[in-house]
Each structure stands twice: as C-alpha cells, then as structure tokens.
Short mmCIF file of C-alpha atoms in Angstrom, two decimals:
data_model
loop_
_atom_site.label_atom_id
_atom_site.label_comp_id
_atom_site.label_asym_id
_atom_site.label_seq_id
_atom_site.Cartn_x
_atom_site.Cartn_y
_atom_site.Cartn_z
CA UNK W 118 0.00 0.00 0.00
CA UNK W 119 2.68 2.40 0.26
CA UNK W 120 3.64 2.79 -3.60
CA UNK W 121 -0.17 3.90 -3.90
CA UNK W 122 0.83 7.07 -3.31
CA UNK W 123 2.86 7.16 -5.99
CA UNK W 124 0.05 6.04 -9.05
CA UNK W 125 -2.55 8.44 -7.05
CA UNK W 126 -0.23 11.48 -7.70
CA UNK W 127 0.16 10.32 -11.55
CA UNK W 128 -3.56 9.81 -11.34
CA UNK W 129 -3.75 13.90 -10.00
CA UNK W 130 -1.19 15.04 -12.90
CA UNK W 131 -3.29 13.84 -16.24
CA UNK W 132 -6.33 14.45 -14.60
CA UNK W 133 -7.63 17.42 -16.73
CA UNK W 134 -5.11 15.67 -19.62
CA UNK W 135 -7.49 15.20 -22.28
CA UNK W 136 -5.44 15.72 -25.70
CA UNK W 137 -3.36 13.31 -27.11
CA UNK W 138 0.72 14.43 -28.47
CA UNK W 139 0.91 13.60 -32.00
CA UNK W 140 3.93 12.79 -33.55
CA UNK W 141 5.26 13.21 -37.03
CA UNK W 142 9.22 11.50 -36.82
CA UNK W 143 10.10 13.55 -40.40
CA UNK W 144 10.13 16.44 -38.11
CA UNK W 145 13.64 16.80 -35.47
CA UNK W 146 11.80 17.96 -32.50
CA UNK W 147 8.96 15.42 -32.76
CA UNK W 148 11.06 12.36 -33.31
CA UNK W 149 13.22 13.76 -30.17
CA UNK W 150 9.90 13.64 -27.91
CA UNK W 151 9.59 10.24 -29.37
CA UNK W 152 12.64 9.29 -28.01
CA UNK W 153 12.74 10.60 -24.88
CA UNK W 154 8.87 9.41 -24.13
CA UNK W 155 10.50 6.03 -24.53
CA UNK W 156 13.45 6.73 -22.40
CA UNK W 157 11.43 8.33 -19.81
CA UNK W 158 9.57 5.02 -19.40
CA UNK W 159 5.99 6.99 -20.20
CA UNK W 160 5.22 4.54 -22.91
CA UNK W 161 2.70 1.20 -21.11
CA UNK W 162 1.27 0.08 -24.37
CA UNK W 163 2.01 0.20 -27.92
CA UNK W 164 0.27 -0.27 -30.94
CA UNK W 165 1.55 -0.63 -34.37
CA UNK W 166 -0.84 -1.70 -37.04
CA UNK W 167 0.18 0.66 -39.78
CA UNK W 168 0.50 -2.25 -42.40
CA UNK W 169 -2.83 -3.14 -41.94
CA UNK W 170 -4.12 0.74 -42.48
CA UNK W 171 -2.32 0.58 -45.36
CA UNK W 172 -3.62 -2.29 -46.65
CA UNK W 173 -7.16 -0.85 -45.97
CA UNK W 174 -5.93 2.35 -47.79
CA UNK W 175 -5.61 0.21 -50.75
CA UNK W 176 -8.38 -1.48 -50.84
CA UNK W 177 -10.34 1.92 -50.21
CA UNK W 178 -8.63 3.39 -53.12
CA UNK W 179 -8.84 -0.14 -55.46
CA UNK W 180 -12.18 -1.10 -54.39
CA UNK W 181 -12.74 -2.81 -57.42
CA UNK W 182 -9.19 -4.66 -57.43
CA UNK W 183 -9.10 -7.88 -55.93
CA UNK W 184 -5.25 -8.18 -54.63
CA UNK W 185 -3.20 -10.98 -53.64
CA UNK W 186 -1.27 -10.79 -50.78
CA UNK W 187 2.13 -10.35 -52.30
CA UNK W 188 0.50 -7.61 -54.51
CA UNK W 189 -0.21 -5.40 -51.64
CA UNK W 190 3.57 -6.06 -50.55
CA UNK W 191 4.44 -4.31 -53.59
CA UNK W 192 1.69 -1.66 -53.25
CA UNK W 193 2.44 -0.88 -50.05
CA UNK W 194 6.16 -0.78 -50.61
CA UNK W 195 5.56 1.68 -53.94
CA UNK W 196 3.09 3.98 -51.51
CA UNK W 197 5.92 4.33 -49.09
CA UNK W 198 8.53 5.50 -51.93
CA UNK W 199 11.76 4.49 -50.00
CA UNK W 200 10.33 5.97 -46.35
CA UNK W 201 10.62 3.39 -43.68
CA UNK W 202 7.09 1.88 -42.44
CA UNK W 203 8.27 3.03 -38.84
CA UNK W 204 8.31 6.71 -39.15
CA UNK W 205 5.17 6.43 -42.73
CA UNK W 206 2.59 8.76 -40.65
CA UNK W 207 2.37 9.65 -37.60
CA UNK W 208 2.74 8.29 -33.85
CA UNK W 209 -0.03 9.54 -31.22
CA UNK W 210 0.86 9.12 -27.41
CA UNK W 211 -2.32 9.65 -24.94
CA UNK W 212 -0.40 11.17 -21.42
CA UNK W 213 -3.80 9.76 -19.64
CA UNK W 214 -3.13 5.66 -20.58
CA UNK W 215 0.22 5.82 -21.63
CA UNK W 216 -0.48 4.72 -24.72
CA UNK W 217 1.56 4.78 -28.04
CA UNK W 218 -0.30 4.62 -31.68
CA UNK W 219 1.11 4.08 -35.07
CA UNK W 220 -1.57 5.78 -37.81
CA UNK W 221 -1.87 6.92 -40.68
CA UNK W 222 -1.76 10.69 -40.79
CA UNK W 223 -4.90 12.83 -41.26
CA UNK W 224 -5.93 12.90 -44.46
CA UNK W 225 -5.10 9.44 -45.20
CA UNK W 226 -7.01 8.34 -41.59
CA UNK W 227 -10.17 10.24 -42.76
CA UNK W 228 -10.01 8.77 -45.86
CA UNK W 229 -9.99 5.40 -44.19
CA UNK W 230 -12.20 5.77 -41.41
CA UNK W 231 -15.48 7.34 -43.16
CA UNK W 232 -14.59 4.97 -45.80
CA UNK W 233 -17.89 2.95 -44.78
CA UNK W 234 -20.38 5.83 -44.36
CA UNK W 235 -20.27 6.07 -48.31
CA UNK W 236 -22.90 5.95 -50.26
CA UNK W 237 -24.96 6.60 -47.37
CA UNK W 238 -22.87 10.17 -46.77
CA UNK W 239 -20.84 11.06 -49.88
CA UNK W 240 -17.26 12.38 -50.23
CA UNK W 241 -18.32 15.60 -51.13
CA UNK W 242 -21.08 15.79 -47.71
CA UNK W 243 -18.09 14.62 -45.85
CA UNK W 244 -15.85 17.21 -46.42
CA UNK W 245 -18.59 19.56 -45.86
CA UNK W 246 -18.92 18.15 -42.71
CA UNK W 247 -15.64 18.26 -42.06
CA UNK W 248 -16.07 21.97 -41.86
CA UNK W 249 -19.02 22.10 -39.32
CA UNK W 250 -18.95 23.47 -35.22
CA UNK W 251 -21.12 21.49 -32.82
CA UNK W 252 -21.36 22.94 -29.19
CA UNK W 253 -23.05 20.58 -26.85
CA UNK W 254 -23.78 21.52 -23.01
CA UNK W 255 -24.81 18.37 -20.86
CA UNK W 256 -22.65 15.36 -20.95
CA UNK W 257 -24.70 12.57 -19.92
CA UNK W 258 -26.94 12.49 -22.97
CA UNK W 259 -24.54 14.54 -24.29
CA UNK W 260 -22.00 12.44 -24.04
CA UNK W 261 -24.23 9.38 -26.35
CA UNK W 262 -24.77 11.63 -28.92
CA UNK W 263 -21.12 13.12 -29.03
CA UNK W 264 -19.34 9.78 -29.53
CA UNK W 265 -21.93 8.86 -32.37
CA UNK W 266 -21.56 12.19 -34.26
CA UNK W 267 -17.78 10.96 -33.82
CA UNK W 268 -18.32 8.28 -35.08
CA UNK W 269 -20.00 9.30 -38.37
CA UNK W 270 -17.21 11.97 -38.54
CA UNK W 271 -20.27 14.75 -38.95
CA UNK W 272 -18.07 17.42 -37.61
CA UNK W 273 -14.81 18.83 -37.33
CA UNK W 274 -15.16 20.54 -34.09
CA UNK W 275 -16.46 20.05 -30.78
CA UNK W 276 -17.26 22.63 -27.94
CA UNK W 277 -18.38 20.23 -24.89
CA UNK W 278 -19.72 21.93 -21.73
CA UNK W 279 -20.47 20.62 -18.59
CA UNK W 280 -18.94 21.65 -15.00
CA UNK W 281 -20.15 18.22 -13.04
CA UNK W 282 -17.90 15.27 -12.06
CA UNK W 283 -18.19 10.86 -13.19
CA UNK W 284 -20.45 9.64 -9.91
CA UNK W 285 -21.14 5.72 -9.74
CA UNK W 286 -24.76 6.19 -10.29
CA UNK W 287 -23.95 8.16 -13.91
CA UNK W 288 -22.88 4.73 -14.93
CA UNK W 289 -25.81 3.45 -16.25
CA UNK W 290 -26.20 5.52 -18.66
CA UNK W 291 -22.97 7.14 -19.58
CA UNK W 292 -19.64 4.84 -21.40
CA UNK W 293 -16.79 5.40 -18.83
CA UNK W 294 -15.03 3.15 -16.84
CA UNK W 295 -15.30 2.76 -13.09
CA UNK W 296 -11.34 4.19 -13.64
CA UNK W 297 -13.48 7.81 -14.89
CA UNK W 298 -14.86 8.21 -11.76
CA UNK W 299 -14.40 11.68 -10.40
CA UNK W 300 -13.25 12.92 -13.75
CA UNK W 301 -15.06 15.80 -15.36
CA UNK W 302 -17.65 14.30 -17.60
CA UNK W 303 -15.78 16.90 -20.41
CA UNK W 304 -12.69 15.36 -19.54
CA UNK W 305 -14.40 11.75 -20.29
CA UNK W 306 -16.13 12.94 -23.47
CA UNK W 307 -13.24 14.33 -24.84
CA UNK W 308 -10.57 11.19 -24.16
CA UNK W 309 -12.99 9.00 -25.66
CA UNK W 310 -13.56 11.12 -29.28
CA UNK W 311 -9.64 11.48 -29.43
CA UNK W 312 -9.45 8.11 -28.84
CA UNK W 313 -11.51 7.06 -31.77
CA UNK W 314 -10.06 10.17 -34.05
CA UNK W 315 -7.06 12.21 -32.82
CA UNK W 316 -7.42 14.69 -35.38
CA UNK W 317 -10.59 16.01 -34.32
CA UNK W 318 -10.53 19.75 -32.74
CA UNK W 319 -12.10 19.15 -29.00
CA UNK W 320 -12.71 21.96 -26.81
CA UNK W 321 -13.95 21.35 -23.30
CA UNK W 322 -15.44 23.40 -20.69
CA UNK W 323 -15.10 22.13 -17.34
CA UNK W 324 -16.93 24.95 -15.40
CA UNK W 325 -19.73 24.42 -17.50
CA UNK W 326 -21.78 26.67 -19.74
CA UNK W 327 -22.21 30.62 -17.85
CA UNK W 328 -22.55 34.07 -18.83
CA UNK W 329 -18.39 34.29 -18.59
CA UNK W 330 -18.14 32.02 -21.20
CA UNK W 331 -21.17 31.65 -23.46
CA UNK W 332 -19.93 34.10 -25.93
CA UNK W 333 -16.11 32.30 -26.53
CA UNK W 334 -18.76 29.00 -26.43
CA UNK W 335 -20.98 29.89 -29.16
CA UNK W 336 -17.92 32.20 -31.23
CA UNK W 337 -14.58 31.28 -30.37
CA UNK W 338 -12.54 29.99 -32.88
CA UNK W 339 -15.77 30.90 -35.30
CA UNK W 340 -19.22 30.77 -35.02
CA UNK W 341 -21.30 27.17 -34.25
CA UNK W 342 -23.02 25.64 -37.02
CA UNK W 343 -25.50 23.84 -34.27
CA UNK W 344 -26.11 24.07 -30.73
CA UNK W 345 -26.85 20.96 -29.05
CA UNK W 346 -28.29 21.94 -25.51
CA UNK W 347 -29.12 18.37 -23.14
CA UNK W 348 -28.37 19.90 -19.43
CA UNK W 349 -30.77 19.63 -16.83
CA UNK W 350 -30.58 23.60 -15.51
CA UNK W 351 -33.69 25.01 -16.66
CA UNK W 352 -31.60 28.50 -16.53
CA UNK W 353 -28.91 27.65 -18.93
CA UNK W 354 -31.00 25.89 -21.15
CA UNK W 355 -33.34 29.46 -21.25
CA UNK W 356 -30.40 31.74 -21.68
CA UNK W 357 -28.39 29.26 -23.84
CA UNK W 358 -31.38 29.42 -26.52
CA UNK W 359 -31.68 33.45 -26.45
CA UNK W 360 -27.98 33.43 -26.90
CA UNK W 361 -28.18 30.83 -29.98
CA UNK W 362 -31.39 32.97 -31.25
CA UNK W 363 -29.15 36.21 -31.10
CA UNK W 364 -26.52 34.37 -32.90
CA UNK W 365 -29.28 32.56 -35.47
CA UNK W 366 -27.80 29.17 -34.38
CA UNK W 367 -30.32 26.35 -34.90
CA UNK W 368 -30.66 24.24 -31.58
CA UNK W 369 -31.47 20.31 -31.01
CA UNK W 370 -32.50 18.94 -27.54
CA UNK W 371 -32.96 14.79 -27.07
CA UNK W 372 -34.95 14.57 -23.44
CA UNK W 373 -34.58 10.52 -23.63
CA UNK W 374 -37.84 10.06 -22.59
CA UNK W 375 -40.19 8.55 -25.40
CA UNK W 376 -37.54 9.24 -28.05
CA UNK W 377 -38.72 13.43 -27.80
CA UNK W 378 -36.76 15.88 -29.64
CA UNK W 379 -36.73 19.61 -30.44
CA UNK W 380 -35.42 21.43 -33.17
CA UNK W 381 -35.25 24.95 -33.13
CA UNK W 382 -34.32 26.45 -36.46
CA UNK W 383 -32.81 29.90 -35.35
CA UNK W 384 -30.95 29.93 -38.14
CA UNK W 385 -34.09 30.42 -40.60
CA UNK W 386 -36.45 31.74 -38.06
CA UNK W 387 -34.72 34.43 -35.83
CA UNK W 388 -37.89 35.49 -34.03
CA UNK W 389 -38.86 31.86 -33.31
CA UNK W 390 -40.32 31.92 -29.49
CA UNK W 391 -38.06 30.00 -27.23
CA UNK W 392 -38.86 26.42 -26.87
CA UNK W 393 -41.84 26.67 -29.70
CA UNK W 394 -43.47 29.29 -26.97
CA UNK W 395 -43.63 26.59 -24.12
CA UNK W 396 -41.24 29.26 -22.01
CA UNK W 397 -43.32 32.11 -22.26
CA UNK W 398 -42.47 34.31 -19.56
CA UNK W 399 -39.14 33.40 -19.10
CA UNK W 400 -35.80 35.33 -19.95
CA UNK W 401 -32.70 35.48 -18.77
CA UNK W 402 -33.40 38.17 -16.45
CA UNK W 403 -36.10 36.67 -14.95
CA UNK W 404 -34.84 33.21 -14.53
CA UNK W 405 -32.64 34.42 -12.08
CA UNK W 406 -35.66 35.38 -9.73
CA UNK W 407 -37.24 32.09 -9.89
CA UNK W 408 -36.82 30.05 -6.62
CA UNK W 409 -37.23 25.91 -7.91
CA UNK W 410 -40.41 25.93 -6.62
CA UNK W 411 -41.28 28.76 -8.88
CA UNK W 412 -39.39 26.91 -11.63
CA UNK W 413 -41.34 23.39 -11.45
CA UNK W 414 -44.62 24.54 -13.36
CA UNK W 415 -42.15 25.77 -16.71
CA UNK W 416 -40.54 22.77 -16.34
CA UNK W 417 -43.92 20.20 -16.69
CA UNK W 418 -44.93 22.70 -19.56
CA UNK W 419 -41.73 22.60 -21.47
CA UNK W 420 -41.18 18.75 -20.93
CA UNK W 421 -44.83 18.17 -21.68
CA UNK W 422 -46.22 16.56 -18.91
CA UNK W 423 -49.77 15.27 -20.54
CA UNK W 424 -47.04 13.46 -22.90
CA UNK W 425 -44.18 12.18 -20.99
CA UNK W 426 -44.70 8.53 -20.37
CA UNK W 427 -46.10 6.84 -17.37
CA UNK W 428 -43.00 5.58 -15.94
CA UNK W 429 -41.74 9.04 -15.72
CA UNK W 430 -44.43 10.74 -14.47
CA UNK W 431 -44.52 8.05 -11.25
CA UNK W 432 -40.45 8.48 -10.89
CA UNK W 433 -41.28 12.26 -11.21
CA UNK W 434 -43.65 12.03 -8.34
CA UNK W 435 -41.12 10.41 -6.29
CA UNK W 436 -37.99 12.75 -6.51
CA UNK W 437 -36.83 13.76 -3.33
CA UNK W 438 -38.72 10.71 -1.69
CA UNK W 439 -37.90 7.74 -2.30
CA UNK W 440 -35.73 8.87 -5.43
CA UNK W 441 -33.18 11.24 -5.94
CA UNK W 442 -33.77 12.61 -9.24
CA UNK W 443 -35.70 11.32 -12.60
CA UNK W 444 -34.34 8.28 -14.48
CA UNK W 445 -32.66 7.98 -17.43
CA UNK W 446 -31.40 4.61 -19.34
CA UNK W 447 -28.59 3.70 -21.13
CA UNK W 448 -31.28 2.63 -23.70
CA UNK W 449 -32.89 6.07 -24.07
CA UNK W 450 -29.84 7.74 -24.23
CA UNK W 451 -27.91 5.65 -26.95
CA UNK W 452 -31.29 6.09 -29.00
CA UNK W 453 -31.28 9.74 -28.26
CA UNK W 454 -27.58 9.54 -29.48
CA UNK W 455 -28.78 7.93 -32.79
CA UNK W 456 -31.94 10.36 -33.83
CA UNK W 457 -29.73 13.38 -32.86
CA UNK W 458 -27.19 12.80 -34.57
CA UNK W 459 -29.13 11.24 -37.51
CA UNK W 460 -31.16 14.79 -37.66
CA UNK W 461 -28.31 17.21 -37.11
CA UNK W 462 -26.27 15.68 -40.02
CA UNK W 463 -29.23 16.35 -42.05
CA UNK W 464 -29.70 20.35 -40.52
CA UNK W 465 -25.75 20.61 -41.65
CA UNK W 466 -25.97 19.25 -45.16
CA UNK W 467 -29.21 21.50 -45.18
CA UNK W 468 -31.63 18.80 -45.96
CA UNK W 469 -33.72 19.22 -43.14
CA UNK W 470 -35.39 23.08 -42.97
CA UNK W 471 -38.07 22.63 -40.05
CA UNK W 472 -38.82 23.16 -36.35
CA UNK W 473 -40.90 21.21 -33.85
CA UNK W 474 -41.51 18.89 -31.61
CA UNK W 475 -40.93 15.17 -32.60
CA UNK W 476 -41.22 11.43 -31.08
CA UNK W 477 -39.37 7.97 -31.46
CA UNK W 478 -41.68 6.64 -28.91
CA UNK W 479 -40.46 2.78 -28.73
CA UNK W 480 -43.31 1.63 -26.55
CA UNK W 481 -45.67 2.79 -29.66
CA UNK W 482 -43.46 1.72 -32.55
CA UNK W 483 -42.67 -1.76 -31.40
CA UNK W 484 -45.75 -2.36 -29.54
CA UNK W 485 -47.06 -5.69 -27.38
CA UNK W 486 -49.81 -6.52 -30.32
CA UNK W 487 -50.50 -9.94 -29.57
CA UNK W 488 -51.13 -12.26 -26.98
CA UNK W 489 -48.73 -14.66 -26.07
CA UNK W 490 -49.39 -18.04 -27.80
CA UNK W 491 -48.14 -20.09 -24.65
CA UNK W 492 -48.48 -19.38 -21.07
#
C-alpha cells in the first residue's frame, strides 16, 4: 500500500489531460519527444498496425481490385517510396493511458475511417462536414450523442460543456469506466472522441456553460453551425437558446424520454419563441428570480407533462422521496444519441429546414400486439 501514493499522484497530474501528443518522426523535435517518451519510461502500451491501415488504404482506393497478398507487398512498398514503415505517418501518445499509436496521418485516416459511411454520406457531404462546429452543453446524454456524431465523422469541431464530475450512479447511462470516476464528464467525453479520431478539434469546458463564457462558447474559434443543448438547468437551457437565437444558431434537444426531440431552427427563423413558446415568460433576467419551486410549473410545460410517459411521471412524483432525481437509461440515451445525430447531419448538409416537436416513442413503434401463444 505504500507505492499507492505514488500512481494516485500520476492519477492527479493527467487528470484534466485530455489531448493526445501527436507525432510526425520527419520532423527533429517530434522524433526527439519520441525518443525521450521512450526513455522516460511513459510509454505502457504500444500499438503498431500501420500495415494493416495501409492495406485498408488500398483497398479503399482499389475497391474494385481484388489483390493478392504479395501484390499489396508491392503496393504498399511503392506507396511508401523508399520511407521506412516506422516513421510512414504519424505516432499519437495519450499522457492519460500511456499509450503509443502508429496511424496513418490525417488525411489518409479520414479517408480510411469514413470509408464505410459512403454511399450513405458522400465524399463531397463529408468534407462539408468536415467543416461544421457542434457545441453541446450536458454530458450525460450529451455524451451518447457526441461519440456517435464521432463516429460518423459529422463534424470537425467540438465545444463540450459541462462543469459536473463521473459519480457511480452516472454509470448506467454514460460509457466510462469505473477508472473515470471523479473525472469531469468533459474530460471523459473528450478522451474518448480522441481516442476514436485524434485529429478532431475538442474543446472542453469544465466549469460548465455561464454568462463568462457563453460568448467564446458559441464564437470562439468561429461561429457554431448547431447548438446541441441536453443539461438539466432550466436557466442555462433558457439563456443558452436566447444566446443561440441572437446568434441565429439552430438548436437540437434529445430529453430521452419517449424518443422526444426539439429542433429549433434559429438559423431560418430568428424570431422563433423559445422552446416553440412553451417558455413564455421566461428570460434570462427573470430566470434568475425564480426560486425551484417557482421553476417546477415551466418545467412540466416545457417537458410536456400530458405526454411524458407513465414511468416518468410516477419516478417524477417520487424525486426527493424515495428517489433522488428522474431516471434515465442507457437505452434512451444511446437512441437519443442515434436520432440526434441522424437529424443534425441532415440540418448541416441542409436537408432538413423545419422546427418542432418530434417522437421515437419505442413503446408505440414496437408495440405488445398480440397475446402470447403459450403461457
């Protein structure tokens, strides 16, 4: 027990570590942090599978061509042009695992890794989406629908904002590791998207979305394309939405219960009323006023009470009782992940103009029609 110390303090050092070092050995100073990573004994893990991304490269760029092994020997060996396999495109190191990778650079990666989403997303709506700035505040359904617009590569940037820690009891619905807990859910996010794809641009917010920040949130670096907003504060999600209207940023909410989603179009409809008019009353001046008392009866209109399902409105009954807040499942969330992302990839590529209120309501969809044949 007494080395303990020791990993706990490493543990403290990476612990708001969330970008990876990446590594190109054609260039003196990065090869020389190469080296010394290895001599310093910071390296755990490696993985070198660049022969086999190069083989895929191949095959993404011959997809008609049906290769024999010793053909993509010679392939490979031609692509490389005399550069040795060790130091073909580039090495990233993650501080938080101690992990080494051997890739293929970025354009080549890209290439690779959206290779599948094709026909379904063409080249040419890739690379527009390749240009496109997602901001997302509220990473426990946040978090599902994050990794899956990472995963379909429907962005090149991502603002994540949330100021609250990994508990145990955010595990059933959010992917970490019992090793996350007590990290900033930002923190989690982004380690898992760089994971996946180290060339993404990932900018966290660890203290959350506020009036100190909202403006470098929704402009920094250039303005969002889309606003995700899936936080529970009924105050940031009021003055979130006048900030996106001011900026004519459409917004998308997923509330993961009974598949419900809102898009606000902004973006074609500056005067749209705030949260289709189901906030009437409220601003961001007069939020502030509100004790959570006063707040409950905005929140049942905006959520929809008469149309949340039954479930919910029994857990809802119960918070502070025998409960501590509402539910949410993993199951709601990873579909929420799905239809968000699914709709915002259409709002980007502007095939999708309209605003409302919409339902992937499971329970009604695939519903218990028949009686069962043996009891």
């Amino acid at each position: 027990m007494n080395n303990i110390s020791g990993f706990l303090e490493d543990f403290k050092n990476t612990k708001q570590v969330h970008k990876p070092i990446i590594l190109r050995l054609d260039n003196p100073r990065d090869k020389q942090t190469f080296k010394d990573l290895l001599e310093d004994s910071k390296i755990k893990f490696v993985c070198d599978e660049i022969y086999g991304q190069l083989e895929e490269l191949i095959k993404v760029q011959n997809p008609s061509a049906n290769f024999r092994q010793d053909q993509y020997n010679e392939l490979i060996n031609k692509h490389l042009d005399g550069k040795d396999i060790k130091e073909y495109g580039v090495w990233v190191y993650y501080p938080w695992n101690q992990r080494l990778v051997h890739l293929l650079d970025e354009e080549e990666f890209i290439e690779v890794r959206t290779n599948r989403n094709r026909n379904k997303i063409t080249r040419e709506e890739q690379e527009k989406l390749r240009t496109k700035k997602i901001g997302i505040v509220g990473l426990s359904v946040g978090q599902s629908i994050a990794l899956t617009m990472v995963m379909e590569r429907i962005c090149g940037e991502l603002r994540l904002a949330d100021f609250d820690t990994a508990e145990l009891s955010n595990l059933n619905r959010i992917r970490a590791g019992v090793h996350n807990l007590g990290l900033n859910k930002t923190i989690i996010a982004a380690r898992e998207i760089l994971e996946i794809d180290p060339f993404l641009n990932v900018k966290i917010f660890s203290d959350g979305l506020n009036e100190g920040n909202m403006d470098e949130f929704f402009l920094g670096g250039g303005k969002l394309d889309l606003f995700i907003e899936v936080c529970d504060g009924l105050n940031i999600k009021i003055k979130s939405r006048f900030k996106a209207r001011e900026f004519q940023i459409p917004v998308v909410m997923d509330t993961n219960d009974r598949g419900m989603l809102d898009v606000e179009r902004f973006d074609r409809e500056p005067a749209r009323p705030i949260l289709h008019g189901l906030a009437e009353g409220l601003n961001p001046d007069s939020i502030e006023h509100l004790t959570n008392e006063e707040k409950i009866p905005y929140i049942l209109k905006i959520v929809g009470a008469e149309t949340m399902s039954a479930r919910l409105k029994a857990s809802m009954l119960e918070v502070k009782k025998s409960i501590n807040t509402w539910p949410q499942l993993a199951s709601s969330v990873t579909l929420g992940g799905g239809v968000t992302t699914d709709v915002c990839r259409r709002i980007l590529l502007d095939q999708f103009h309209d605003s409302g209120r919409y339902y992937v309501d499971l329970d009604e969809i695939i519903d218990n029609k028949t009686q069962t044949a043996f009891t």
